[in-house]
Coordinates of C-alpha atoms and ligand atoms in Angstrom, one line a residue:
X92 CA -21.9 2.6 67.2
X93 CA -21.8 1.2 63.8
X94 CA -24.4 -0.1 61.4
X95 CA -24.7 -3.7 60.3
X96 CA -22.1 -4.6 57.4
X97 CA -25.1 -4.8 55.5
X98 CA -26.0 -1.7 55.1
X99 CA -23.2 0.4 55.2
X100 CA -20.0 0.3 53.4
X101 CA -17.1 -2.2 54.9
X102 CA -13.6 -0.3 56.2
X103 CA -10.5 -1.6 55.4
X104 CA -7.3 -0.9 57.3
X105 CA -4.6 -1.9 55.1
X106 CA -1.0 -2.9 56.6
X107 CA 2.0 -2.2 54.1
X108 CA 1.6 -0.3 50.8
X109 CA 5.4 -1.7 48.9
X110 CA 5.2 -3.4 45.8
X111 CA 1.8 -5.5 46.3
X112 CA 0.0 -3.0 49.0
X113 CA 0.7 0.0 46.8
X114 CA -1.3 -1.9 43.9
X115 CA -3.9 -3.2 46.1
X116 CA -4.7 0.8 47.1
X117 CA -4.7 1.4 43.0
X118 CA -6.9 -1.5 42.3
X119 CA -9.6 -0.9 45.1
X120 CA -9.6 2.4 43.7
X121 CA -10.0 1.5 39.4
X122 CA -12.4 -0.9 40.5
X123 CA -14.6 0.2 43.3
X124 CA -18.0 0.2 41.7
X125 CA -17.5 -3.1 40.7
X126 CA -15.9 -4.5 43.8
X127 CA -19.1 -2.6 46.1
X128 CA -21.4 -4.7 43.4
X129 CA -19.6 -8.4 44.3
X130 CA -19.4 -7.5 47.8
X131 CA -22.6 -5.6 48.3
X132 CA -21.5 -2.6 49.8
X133 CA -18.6 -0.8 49.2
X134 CA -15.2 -1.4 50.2
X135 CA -13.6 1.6 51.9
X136 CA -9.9 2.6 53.3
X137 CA -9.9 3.2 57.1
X138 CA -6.1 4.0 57.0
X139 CA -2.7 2.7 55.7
X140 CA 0.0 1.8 58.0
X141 CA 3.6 2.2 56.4
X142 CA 7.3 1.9 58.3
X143 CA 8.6 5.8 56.5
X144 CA 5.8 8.8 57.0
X145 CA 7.8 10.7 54.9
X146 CA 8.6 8.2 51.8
X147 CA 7.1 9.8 48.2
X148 CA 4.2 8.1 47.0
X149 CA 1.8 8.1 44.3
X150 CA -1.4 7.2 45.5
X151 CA -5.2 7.5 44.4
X152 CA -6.2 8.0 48.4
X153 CA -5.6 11.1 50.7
X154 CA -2.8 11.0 52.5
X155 CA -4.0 11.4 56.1
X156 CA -4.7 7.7 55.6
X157 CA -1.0 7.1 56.0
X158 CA -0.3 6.3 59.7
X159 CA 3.1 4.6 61.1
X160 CA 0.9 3.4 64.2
X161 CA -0.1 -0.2 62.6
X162 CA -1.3 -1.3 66.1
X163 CA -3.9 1.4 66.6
X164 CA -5.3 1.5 62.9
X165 CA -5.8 -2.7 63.4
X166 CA -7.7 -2.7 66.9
X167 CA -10.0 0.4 65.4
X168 CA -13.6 0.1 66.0
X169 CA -13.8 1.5 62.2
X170 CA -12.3 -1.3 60.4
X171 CA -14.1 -4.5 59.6
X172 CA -11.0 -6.5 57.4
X173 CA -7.3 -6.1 57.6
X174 CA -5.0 -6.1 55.0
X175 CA -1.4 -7.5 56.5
X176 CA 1.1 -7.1 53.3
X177 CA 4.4 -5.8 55.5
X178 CA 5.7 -9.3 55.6
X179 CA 8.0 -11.5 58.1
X180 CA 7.2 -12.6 61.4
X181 CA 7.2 -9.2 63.4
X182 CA 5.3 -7.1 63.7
X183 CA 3.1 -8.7 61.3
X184 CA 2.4 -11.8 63.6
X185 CA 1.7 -9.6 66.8
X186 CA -1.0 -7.0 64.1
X187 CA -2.8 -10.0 62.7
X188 CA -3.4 -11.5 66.2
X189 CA -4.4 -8.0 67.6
X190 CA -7.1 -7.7 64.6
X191 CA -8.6 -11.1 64.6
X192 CA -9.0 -10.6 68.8
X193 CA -11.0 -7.3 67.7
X194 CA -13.1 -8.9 65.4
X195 CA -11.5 -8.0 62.1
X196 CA -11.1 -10.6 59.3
X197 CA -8.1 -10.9 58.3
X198 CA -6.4 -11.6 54.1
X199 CA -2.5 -12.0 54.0
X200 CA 0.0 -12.5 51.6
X201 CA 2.7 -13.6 54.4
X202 CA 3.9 -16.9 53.7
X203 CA 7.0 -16.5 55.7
X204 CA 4.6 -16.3 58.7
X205 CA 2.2 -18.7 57.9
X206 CA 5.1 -21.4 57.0
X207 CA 6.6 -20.6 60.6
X208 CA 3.3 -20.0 63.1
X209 CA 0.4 -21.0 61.1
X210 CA -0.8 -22.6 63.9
X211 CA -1.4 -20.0 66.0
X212 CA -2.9 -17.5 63.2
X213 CA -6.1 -20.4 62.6
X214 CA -6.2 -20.8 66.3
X215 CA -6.6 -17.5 66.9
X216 CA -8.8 -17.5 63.6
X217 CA -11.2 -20.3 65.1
X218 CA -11.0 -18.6 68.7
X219 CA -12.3 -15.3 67.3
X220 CA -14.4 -16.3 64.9
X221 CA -13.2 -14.6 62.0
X222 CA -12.0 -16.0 58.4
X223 CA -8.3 -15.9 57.7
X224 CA -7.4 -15.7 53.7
X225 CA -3.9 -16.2 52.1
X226 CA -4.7 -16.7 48.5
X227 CA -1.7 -14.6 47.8
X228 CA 1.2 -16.9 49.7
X229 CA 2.0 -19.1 47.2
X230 CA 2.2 -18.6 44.1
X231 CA 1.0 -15.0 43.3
X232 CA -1.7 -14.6 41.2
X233 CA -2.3 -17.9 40.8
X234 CA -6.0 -19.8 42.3
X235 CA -4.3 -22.2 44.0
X236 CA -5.3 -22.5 47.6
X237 CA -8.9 -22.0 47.6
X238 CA -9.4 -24.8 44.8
X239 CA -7.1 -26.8 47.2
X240 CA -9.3 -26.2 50.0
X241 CA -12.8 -26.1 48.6
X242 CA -12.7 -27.9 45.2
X243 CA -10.7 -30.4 46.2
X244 CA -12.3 -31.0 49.6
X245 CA -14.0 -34.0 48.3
X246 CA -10.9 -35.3 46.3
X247 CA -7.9 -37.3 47.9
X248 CA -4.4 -35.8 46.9
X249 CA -1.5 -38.0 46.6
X250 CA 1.5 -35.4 45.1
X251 CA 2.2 -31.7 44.8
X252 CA 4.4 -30.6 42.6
X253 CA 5.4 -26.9 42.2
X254 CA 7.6 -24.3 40.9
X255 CA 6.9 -21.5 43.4
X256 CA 9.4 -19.3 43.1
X257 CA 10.2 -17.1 39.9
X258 CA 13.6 -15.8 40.5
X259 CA 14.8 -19.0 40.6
X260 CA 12.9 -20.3 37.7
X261 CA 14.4 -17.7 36.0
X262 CA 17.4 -18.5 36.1
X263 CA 17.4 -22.2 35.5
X264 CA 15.3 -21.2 32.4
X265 CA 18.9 -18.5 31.5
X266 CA 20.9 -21.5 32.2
X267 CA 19.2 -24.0 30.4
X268 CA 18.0 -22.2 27.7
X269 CA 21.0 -19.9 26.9
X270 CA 24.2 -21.9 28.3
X271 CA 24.7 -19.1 30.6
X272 CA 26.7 -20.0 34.0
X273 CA 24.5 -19.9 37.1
X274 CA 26.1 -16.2 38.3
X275 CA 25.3 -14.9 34.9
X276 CA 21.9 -15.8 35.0
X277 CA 21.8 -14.3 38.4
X278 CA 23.1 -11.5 37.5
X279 CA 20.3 -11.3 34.4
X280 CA 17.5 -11.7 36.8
X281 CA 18.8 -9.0 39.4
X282 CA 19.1 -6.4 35.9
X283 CA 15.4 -7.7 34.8
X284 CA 14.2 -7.4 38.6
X285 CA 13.6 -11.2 38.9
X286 CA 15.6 -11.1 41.7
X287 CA 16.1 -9.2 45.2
X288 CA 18.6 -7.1 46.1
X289 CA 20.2 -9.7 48.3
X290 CA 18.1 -13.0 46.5
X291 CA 19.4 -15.2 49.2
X292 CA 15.9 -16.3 50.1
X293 CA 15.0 -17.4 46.7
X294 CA 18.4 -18.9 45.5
X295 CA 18.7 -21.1 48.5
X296 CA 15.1 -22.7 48.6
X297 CA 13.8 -20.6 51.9
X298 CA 11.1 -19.2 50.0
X299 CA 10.1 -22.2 48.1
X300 CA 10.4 -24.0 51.5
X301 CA 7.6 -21.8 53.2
X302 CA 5.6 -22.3 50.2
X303 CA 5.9 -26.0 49.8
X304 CA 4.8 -26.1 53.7
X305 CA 1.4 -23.9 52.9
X306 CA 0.7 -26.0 50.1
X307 CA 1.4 -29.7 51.6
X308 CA -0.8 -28.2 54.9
X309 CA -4.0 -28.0 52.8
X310 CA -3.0 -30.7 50.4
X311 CA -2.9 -33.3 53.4
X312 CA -4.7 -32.0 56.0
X313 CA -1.9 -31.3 58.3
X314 CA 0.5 -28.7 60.1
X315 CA 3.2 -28.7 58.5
X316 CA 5.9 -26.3 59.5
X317 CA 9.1 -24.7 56.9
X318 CA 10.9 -26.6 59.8
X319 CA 9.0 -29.4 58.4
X320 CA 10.2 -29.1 54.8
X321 CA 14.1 -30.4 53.7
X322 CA 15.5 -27.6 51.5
X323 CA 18.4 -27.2 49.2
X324 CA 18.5 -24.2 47.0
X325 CA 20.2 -23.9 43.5
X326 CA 23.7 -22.5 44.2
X327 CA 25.4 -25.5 43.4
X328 CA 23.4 -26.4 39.9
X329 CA 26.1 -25.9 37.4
X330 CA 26.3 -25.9 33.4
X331 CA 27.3 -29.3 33.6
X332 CA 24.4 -30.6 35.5
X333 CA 22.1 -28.7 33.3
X334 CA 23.9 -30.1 29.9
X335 CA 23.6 -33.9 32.0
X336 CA 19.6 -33.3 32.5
X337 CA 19.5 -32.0 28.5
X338 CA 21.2 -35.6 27.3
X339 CA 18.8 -37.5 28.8
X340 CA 15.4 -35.3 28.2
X341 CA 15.4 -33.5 31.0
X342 CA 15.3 -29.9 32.3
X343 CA 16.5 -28.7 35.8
X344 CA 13.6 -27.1 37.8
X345 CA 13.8 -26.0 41.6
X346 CA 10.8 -27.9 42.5
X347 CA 8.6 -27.6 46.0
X348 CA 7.1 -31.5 46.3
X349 CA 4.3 -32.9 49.1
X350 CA 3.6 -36.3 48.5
X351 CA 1.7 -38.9 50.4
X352 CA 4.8 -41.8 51.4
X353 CA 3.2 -44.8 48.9
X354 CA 3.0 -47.0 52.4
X355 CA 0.6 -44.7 53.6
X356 CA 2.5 -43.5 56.9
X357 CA 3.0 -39.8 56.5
X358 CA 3.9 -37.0 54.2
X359 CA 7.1 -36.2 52.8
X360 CA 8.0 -32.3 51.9
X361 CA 10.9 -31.2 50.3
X362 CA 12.7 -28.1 48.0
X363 CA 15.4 -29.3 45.7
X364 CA 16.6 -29.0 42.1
X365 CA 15.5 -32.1 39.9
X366 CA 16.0 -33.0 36.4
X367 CA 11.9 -33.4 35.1
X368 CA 11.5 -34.8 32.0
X369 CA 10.8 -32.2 29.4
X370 CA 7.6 -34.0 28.4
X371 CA 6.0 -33.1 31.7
X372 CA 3.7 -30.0 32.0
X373 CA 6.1 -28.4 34.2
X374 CA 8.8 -28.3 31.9
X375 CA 7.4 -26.0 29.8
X376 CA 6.7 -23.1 32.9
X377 CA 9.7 -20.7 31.6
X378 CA 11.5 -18.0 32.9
X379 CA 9.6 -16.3 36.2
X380 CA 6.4 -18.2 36.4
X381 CA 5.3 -20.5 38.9
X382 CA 3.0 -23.4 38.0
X383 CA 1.9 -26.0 40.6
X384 CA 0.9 -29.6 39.1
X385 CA -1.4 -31.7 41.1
X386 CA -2.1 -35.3 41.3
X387 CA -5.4 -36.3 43.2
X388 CA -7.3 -39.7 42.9
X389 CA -10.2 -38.9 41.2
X390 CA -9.5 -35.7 39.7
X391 CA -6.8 -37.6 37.9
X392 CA -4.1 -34.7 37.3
X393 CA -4.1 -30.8 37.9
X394 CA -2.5 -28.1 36.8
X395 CA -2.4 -24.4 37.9
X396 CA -0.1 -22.0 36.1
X397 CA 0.5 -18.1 36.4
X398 CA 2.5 -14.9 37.5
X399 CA 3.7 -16.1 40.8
X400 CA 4.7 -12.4 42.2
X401 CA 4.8 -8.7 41.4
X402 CA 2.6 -6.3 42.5
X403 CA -0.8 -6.3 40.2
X404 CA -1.1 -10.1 40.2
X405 CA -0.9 -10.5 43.9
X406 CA -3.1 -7.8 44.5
X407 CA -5.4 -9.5 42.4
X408 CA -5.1 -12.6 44.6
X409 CA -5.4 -10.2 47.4
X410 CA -8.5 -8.7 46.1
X411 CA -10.0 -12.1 46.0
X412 CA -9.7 -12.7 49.2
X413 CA -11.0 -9.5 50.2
X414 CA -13.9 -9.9 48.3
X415 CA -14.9 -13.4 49.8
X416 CA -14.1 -12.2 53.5
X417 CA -16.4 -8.8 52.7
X418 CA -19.2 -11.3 51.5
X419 CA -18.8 -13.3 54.6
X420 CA -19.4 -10.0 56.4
X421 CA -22.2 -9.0 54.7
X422 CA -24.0 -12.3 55.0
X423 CA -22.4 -13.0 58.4
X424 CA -21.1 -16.4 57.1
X425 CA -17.4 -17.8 57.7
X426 CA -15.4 -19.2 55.6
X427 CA -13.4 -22.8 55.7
X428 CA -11.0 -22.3 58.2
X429 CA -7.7 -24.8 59.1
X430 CA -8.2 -28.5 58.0
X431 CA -5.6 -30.6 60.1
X432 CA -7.5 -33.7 61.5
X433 CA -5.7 -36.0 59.3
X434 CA -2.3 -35.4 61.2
X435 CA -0.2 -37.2 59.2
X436 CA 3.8 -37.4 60.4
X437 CA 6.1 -35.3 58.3
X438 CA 9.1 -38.3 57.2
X439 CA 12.3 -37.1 57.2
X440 CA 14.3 -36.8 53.4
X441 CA 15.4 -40.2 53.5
X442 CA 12.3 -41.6 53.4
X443 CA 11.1 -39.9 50.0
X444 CA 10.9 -41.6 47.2
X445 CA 12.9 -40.4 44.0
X446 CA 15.2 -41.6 41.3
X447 CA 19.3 -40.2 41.5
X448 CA 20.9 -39.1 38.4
X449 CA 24.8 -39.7 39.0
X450 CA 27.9 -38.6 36.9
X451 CA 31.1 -40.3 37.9
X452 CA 34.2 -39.7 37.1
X453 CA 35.9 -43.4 36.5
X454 CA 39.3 -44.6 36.1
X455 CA 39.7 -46.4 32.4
X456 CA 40.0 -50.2 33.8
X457 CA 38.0 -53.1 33.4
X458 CA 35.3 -54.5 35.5
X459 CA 34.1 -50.5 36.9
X460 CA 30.8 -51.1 35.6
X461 CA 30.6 -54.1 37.8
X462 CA 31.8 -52.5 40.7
X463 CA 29.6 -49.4 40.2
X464 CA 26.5 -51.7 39.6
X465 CA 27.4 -53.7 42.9
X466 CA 27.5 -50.5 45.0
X467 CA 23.7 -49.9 43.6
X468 CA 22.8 -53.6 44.3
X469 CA 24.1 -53.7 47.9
X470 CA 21.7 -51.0 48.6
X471 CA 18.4 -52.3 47.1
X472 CA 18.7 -49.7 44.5
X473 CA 18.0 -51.0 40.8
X474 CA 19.6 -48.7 37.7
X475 CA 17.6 -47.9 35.1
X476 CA 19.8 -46.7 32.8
X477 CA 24.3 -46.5 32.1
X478 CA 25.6 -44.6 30.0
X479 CA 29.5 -44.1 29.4
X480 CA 30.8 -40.6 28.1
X481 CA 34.2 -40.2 26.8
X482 CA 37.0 -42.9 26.6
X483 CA 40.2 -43.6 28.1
X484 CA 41.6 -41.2 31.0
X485 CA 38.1 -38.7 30.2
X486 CA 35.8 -41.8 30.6
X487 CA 32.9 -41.2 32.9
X488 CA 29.4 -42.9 33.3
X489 CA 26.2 -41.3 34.1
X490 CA 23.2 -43.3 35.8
X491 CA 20.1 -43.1 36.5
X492 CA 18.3 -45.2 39.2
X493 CA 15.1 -46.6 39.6
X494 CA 12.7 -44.9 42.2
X495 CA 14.0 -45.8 45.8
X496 CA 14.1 -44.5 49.1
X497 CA 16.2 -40.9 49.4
X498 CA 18.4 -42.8 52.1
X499 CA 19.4 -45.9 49.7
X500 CA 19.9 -43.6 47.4
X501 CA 22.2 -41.0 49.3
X502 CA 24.1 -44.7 50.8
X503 CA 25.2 -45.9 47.5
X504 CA 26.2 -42.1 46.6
X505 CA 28.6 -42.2 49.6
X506 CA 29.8 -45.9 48.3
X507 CA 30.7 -45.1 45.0
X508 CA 32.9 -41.9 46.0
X509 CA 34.4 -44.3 48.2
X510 CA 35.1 -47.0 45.3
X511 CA 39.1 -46.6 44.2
X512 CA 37.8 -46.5 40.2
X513 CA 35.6 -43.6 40.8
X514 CA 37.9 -40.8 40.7
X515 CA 34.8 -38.0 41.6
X516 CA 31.5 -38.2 41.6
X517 CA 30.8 -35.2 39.5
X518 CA 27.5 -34.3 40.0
X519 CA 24.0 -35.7 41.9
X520 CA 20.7 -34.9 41.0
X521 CA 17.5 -36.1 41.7
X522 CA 14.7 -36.9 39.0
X523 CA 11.4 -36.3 39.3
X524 CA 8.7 -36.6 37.2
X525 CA 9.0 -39.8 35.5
X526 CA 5.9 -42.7 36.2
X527 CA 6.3 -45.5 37.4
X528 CA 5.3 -48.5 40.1
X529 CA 5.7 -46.7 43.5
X530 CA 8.1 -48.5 46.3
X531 CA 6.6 -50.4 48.9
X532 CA 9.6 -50.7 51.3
X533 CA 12.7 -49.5 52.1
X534 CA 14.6 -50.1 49.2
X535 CA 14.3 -49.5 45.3
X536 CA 10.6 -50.4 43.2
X537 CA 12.2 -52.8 40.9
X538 CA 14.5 -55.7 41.4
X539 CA 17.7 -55.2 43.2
X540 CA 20.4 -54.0 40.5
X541 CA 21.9 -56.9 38.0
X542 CA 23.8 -56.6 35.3
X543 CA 20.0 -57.2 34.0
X544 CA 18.8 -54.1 35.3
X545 CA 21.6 -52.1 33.7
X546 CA 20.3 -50.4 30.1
X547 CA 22.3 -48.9 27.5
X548 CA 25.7 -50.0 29.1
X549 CA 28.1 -48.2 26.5
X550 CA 31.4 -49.4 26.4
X551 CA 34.4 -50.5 28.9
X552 CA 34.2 -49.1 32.3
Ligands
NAP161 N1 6.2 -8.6 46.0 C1 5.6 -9.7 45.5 O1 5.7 -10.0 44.3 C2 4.9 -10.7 46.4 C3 4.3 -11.8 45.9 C4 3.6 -12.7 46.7 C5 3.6 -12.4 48.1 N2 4.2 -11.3 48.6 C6 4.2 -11.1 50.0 O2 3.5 -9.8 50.2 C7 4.1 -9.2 51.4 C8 4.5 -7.8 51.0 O3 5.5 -7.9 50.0 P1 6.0 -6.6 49.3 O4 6.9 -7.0 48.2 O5 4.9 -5.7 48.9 O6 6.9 -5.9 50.4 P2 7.5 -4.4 50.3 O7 7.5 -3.8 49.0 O8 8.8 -4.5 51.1 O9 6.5 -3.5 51.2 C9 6.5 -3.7 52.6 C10 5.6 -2.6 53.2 O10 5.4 -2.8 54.6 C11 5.7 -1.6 55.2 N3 6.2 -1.9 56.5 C12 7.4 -2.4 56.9 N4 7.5 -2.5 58.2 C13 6.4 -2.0 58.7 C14 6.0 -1.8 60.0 N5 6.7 -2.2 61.1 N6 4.8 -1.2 60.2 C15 4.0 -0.8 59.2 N7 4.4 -1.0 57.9 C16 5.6 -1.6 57.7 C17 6.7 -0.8 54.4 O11 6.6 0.5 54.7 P3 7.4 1.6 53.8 O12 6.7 1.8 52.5 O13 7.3 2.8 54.7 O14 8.8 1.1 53.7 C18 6.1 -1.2 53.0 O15 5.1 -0.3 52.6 C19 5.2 -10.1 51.9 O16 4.6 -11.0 52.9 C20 5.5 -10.9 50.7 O17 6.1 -12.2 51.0 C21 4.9 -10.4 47.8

């Protein structure tokens, strides 16, 4: 029989000690006196569960609190919070249910799982009455989510932007910054431990993609799932597409975007490499840091910027939580829990609205330009700016659209390779980032392209 929370200190079973749980353990220790004074009675380890009994470890606890049986530490009568920071969807899925059917709050840093089966973690959270925390998810160390669900709760959000994952900032910041090729710079991250042994995850977007689900979930009040979320990683970014985005102001960033559809029918998710303009705040979020940039309608614009991983600063985010849940303990309160009533369909890419920058290879005749600029106009899509590079049998022209609809925009890509004066169509990239009126309908937010429409027109083709 155990005493109130109030009175007696509050047990904590913790659930993978790697990189992040390892520092949580160190932290809980350093700061104990202060943590039992925020909290209001002490925070105390119950046990540690860990995959390898025998792996050497360096920790401030004793070391009977190791235990490879995760399921009996969670469903202990001993433990009032849970720690989950294994990762992936099993067993941590199974041990988190488990806990929060016994009563146990629960703080995670699993965005995989939440990004997959978040639904059934706040159901189970709402069934059993106990507050679920995942400060840590996105973005690291960063106070994202609980401004997003409390401080915002009164705002309405229109756009999330984000760079949420570090490796690949960093090497888009190496490529960018140095000229380095894209294996190059991911071979500098893997030296400088920006990246994972095998940084498939990061490189092609599936860890952005979970994060970009967790934050669009809160920003819009609905489930949305990684399933949910169109993804395209970075392998294909190449020097030349970096040096494209440089010529006309731009940076390349991997970007994680949420953003209401500007006819108010749903919400549109998406990972992809953009060029941003390198006037915009994100532009300046170098090397492994993650910054998310929010736009709400009275709060005007937001920005939250940080260490996005590593072991100390997600602990800290960790910590947080742990706090908050032990106060909710103590006082027997509960904090906000899932806010989906607003339901809003998840669009598929082709209804997001963005600009294309295009490099095409030409053939050196007359009248291209005209042909090119028909291609745009028969899809609805307007061109804000031409711009011819090289002469003769090198000539090429870059574009760059007006905001329209992702499937216009794909449409007139798949017309121009098809047009006999484009010899290739070098290199696609969305742009993001740059102001202006918001479409309305299905095709492009200015007039339909004209040789009006077409800036900067440089020579022949
Ligand atoms: N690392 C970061 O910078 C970072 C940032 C944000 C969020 N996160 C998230 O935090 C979580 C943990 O990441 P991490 O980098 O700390 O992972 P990690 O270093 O791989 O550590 C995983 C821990 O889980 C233990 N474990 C694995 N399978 C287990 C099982 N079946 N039962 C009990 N314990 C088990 C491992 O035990 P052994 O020690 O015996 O191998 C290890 O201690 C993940 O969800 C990750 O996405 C990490």
């Amino acid at each position: 029989m155990h005493r109130p929370a109030r009175d007696r200190p509050l047990r904590v079973a913790l659930l993978g000690c790697g990189t992040v749980g390892a520092d949580v353990v160190r932290l809980l220790d350093e700061h104990a006196g202060d943590l039992a004074a925020r909290i209001g009675v002490p925070l105390e380890l119950a046990g540690i569960a860990v995959r390898r009994a025998n792996r050497k470890r360096e920790l401030p606890v004793d070391p009977s609190l190791l235990t490879t049986d995760a399921a009996a530490l969670v469903t202990r009568d001993d433990v009032d919070l849970v720690v989950e920071v294994i990762g992936g969807l099993e067993p941590a899925r199974s041990l988190i249910l488990a806990a929060m059917e016994h009563g146990k709050a629960v703080v995670t840093a699993n965005k995989a799982l939440l990004a997959a089966d978040g639904a059934s973690l706040h159901a189970a959270a709402a069934k059993h009455g106990v507050d679920l925390f995942f400060e840590a998810s996105v973005a690291g160390a960063i106070p994202l989510l609980r401004p997003m669900r409390e401080s915002l709760a009164g705002d309405k959000v229109t756009r999330v932007l984000g760079i949420v994952n570090g490796t690949t900032n960093y090497v888009l910041t190496r490529m960018d910054e140095t000229g380095a090729g894209f294996d190059e710079a991911v071979e500098e991250a893997s030296a400088l431990g920006y990246a994972e042994a095998d940084p498939t995850a990061d490189l092609e977007g599936f860890d952005a993609a979970a994060k970009a689900a967790i934050l669009a979930s809160l920003a819009f009040h609905t489930r949305v799932n990684v399933d949910d979320v169109h993804r395209e990683g970075i392998t294909d970014v190449t020097v030349a597409d970096i040096a494209s985005a440089q010529q006309i102001g731009c940076v390349v960033k991997l970007l994680s975007i949420a953003e209401l559809d500007p006819d108010g029918g749903g919400v549109n998710v998406r990972v992809h490499p953009a060029m941003l303009p390198r006037t915009h705040p994100l532009a300046s979020v170098r090397e492994a840091y993650n910054a998310v940039f929010i736009e709400c309608v009275a709060a005007g614009r937001l920005m939250f910027y940080g260490a996005g991983a590593g072991g100390a600063p997600t602990a800290s985010a960790v910590l947080g939580d742990l706090v908050a849940a032990g106060r909710n303990k103590v006082t027997g309160a509960l904090g906000v829990g899932e806010s989906a009533y607003a339901d809003l369909v998840v669009e598929p890419i082709g209804d997001a609205v963005t600009r294309y920058h295009v490099w095409l290879d030409v053939a050196d005749k007359p009248g291209v330009l005209a042909q090119v600029a028909q291609a745009f106009a028969r899809h609805g899509v307007s061109i804000q700016t031409v711009r011819q590079q090289g002469l003769g049998a090198d000539a090429s022209l870059v574009l760059v659209s007006h905001a329209a609809r992702d499937a216009a925009l794909s449409a007139t890509v798949a017309e121009l390779s098809a047009l006999d004066p484009v010899r290739e169509v070098v290199s696609v990239m969305r742009v993001e980032g740059m102001d202006e009126p918001r479409v309305s309908s299905a095709g492009s937010a200015g007039s339909a392209a004209s040789a009006g429409s077409v800036g900067s027109a440089g020579g022949r083709p």
